[in-house]
mmCIF file of C-alpha atoms and ligand atoms in Angstrom:
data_model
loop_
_atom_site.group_PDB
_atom_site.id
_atom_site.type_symbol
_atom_site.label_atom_id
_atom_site.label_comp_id
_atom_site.label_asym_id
_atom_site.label_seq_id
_atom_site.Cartn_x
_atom_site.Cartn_y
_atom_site.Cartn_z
ATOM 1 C CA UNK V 1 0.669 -92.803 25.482
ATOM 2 C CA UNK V 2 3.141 -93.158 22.464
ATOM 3 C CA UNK V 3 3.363 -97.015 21.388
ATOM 4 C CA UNK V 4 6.577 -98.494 21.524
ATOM 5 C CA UNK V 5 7.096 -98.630 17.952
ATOM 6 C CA UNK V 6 6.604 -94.533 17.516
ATOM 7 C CA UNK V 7 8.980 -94.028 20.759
ATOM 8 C CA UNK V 8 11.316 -95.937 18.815
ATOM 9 C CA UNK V 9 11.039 -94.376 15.577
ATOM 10 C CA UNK V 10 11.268 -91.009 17.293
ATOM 11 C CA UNK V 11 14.158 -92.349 19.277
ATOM 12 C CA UNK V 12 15.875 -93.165 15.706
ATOM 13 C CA UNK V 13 14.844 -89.737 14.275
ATOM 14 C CA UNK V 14 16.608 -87.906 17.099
ATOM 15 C CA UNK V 15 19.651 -90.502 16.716
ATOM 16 C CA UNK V 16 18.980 -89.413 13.104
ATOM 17 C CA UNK V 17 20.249 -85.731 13.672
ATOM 18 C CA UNK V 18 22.899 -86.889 16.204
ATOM 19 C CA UNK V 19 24.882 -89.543 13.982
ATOM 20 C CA UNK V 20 23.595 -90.923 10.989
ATOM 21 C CA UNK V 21 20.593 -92.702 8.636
ATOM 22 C CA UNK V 22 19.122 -95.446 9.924
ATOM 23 C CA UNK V 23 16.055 -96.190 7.884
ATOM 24 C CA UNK V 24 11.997 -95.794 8.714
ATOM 25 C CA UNK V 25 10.944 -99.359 10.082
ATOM 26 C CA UNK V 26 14.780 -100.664 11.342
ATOM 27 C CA UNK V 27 13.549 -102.953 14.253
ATOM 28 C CA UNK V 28 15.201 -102.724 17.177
ATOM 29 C CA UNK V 29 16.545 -105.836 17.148
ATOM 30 C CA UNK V 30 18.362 -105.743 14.109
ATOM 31 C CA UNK V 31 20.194 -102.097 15.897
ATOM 32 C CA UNK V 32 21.487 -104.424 18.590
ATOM 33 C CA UNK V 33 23.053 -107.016 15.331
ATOM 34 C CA UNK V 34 24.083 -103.993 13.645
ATOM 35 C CA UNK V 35 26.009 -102.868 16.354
ATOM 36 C CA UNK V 36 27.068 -106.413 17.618
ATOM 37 C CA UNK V 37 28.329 -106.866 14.299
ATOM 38 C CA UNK V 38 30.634 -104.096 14.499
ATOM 39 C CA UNK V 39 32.307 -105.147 17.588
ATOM 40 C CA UNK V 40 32.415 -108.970 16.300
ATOM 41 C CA UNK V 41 34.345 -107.346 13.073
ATOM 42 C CA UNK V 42 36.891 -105.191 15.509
ATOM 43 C CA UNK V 43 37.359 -107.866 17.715
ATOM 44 C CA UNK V 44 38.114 -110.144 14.389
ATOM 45 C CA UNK V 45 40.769 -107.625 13.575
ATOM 46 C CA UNK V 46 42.296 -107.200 16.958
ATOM 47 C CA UNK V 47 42.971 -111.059 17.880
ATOM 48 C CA UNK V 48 45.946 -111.330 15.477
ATOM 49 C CA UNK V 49 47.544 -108.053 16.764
ATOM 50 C CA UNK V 50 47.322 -109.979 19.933
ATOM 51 C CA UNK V 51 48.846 -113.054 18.864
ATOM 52 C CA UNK V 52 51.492 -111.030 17.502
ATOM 53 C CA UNK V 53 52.138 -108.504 20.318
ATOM 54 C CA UNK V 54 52.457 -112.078 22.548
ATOM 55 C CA UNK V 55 54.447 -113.757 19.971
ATOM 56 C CA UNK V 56 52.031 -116.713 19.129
ATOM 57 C CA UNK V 57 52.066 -115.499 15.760
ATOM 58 C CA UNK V 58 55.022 -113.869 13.440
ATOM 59 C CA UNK V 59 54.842 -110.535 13.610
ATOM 60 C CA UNK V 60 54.204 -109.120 10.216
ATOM 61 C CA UNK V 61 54.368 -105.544 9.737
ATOM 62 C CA UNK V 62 52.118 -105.012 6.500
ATOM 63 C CA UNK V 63 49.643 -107.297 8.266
ATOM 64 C CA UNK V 64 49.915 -105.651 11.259
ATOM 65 C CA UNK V 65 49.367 -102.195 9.485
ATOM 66 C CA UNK V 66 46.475 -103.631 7.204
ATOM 67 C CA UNK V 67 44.365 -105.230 10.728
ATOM 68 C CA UNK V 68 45.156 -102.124 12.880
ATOM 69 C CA UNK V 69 43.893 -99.769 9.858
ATOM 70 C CA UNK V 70 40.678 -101.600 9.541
ATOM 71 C CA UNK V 71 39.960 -101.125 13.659
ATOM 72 C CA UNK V 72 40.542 -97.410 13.456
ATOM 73 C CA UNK V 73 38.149 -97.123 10.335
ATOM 74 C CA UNK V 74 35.023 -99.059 11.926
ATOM 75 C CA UNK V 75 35.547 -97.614 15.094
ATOM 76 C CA UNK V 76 33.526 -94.756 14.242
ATOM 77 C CA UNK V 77 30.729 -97.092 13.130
ATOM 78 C CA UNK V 78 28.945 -98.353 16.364
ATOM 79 C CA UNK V 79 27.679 -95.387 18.057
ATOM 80 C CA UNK V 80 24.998 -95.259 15.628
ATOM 81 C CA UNK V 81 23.930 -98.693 16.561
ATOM 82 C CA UNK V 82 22.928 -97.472 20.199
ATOM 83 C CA UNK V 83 19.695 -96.074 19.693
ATOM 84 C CA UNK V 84 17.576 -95.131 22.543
ATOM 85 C CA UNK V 85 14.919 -98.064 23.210
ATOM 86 C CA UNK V 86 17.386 -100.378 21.724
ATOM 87 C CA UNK V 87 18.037 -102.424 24.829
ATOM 88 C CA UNK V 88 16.185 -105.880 23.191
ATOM 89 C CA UNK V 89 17.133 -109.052 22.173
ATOM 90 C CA UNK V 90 20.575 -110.593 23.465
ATOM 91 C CA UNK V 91 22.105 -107.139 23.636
ATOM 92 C CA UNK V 92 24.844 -106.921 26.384
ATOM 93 C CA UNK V 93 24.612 -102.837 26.439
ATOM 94 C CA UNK V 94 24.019 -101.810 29.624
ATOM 95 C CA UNK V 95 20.929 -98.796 30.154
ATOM 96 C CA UNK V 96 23.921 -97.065 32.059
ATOM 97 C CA UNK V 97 25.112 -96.336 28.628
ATOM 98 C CA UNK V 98 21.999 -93.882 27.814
ATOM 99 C CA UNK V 99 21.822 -92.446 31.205
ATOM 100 C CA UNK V 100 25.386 -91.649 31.036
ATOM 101 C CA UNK V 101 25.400 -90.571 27.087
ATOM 102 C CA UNK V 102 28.191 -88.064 27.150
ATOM 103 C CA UNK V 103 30.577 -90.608 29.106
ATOM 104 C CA UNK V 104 29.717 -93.282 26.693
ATOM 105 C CA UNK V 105 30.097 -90.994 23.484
ATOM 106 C CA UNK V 106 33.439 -89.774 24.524
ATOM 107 C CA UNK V 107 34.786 -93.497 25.388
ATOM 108 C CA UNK V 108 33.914 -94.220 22.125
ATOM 109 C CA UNK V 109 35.580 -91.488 20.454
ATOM 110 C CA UNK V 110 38.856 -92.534 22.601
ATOM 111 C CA UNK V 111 38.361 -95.959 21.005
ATOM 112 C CA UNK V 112 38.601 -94.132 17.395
ATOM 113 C CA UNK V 113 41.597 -92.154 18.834
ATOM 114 C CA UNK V 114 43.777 -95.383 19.990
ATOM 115 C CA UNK V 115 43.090 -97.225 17.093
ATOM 116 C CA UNK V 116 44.053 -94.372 14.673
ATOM 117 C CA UNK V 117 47.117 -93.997 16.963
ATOM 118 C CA UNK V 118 47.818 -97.794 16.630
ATOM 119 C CA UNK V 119 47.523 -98.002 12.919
ATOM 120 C CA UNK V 120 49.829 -94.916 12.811
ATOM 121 C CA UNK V 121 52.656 -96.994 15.603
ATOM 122 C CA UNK V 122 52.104 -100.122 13.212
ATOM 123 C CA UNK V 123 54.040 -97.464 10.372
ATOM 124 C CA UNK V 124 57.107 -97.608 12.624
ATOM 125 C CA UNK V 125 57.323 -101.178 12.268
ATOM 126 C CA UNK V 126 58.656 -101.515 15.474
ATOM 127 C CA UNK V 127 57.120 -103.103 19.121
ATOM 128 C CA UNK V 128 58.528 -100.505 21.487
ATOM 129 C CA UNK V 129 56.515 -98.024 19.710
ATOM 130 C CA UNK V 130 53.486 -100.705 19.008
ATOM 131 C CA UNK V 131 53.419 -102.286 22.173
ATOM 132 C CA UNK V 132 52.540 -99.023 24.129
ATOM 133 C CA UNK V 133 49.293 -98.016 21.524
ATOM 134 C CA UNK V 134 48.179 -101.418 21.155
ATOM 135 C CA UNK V 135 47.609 -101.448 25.442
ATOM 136 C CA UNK V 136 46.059 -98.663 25.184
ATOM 137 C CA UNK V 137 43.612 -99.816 22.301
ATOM 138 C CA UNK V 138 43.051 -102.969 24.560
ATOM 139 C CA UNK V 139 42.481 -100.558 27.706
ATOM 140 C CA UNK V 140 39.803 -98.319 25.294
ATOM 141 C CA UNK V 141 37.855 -101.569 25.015
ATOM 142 C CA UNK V 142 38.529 -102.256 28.239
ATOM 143 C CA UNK V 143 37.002 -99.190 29.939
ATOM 144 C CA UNK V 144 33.959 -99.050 27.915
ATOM 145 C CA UNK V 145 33.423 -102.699 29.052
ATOM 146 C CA UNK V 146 33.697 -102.129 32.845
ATOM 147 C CA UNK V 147 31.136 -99.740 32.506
ATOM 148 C CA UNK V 148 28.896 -100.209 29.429
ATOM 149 C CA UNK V 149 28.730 -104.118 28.975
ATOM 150 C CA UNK V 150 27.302 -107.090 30.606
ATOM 151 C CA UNK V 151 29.567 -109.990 30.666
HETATM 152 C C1 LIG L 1 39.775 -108.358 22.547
HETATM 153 C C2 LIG L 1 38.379 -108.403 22.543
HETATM 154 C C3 LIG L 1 37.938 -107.443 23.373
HETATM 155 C C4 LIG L 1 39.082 -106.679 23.923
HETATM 156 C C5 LIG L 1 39.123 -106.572 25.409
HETATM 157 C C6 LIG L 1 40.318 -105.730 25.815
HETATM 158 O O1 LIG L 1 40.523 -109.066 21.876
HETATM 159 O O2 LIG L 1 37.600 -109.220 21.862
HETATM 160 O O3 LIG L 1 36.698 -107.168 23.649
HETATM 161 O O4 LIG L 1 40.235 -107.360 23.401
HETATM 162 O O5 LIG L 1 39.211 -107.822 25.983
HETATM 163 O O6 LIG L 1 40.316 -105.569 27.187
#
């Protein structure tokens, strides 16, 4: 019987191969703030495209560009935060997301996908382009969500 701790470093190993570096002895929990973190900073970057889109806030094109840019880069960056045996802590992932790995990877590539589309409508500079790519960055979050996280 493997102990925890060597399921989990073979768990990060494998993720290793399949995404990216995450260091010999990265606990668990600090996988779950790592990826938590990444969300907190999209979500940062969103709410003032949503202010704007609903006109509680001046629209402002450069800022606009500038917030949408910075969603489509760290898009990419939380799938290596869902490591196998990573469900710990306050973590809202659901297991669904491991059982269903393919589904889950290819949401989050559709994530990357709107938001690179957005930041490319932002260039336009104008809302009947915007409005329809920043719904359909919304509904990217939105569909992981239904499935993937507890709320
Ligand atoms: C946000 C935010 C989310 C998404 C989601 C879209 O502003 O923090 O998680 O939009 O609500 O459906």
């Amino acid at each position: 019987m493997l102990s925890k701790k060597t399921r989990f470093l073979a768990a990060a190993a494998l993720g290793l191969c399949m995404t990216s570096v995450v260091a010999e002895g990265t606990k668990p929990e600090d996988v779950v703030e790592y990826r938590k973190s990444v969300f907190r900073v999209i979500a940062w970057n969103f709410g003032p495209l949503v202010a704007m889109v609903k006109g509680e806030m001046d629209y402002d094109p450069a800022e606009f560009t500038l917030r949408a840019e910075r969603m489509a880069a760290l898009s990419s960056q939380p799938l290596e935060g869902f490591l196998p045996d990573t469900l710990v802590g306050d973590s809202e992932a659901k297991p669904e997301i491991w059982e269903n790995w393919a589904d889950f990877k290819a949401k989050m590539a559709d994530l990357e996908e709107a938001t690179s589309a957005l930041a490319e409508a932002s260039l336009s500079g104008d809302m009947k382009t915007i409005v329809p790519a920043f719904k359909a960055t919304g509904g990217a979050c939105k569909a992981c969500h239904d499935d993937y996280k507890e709320e």
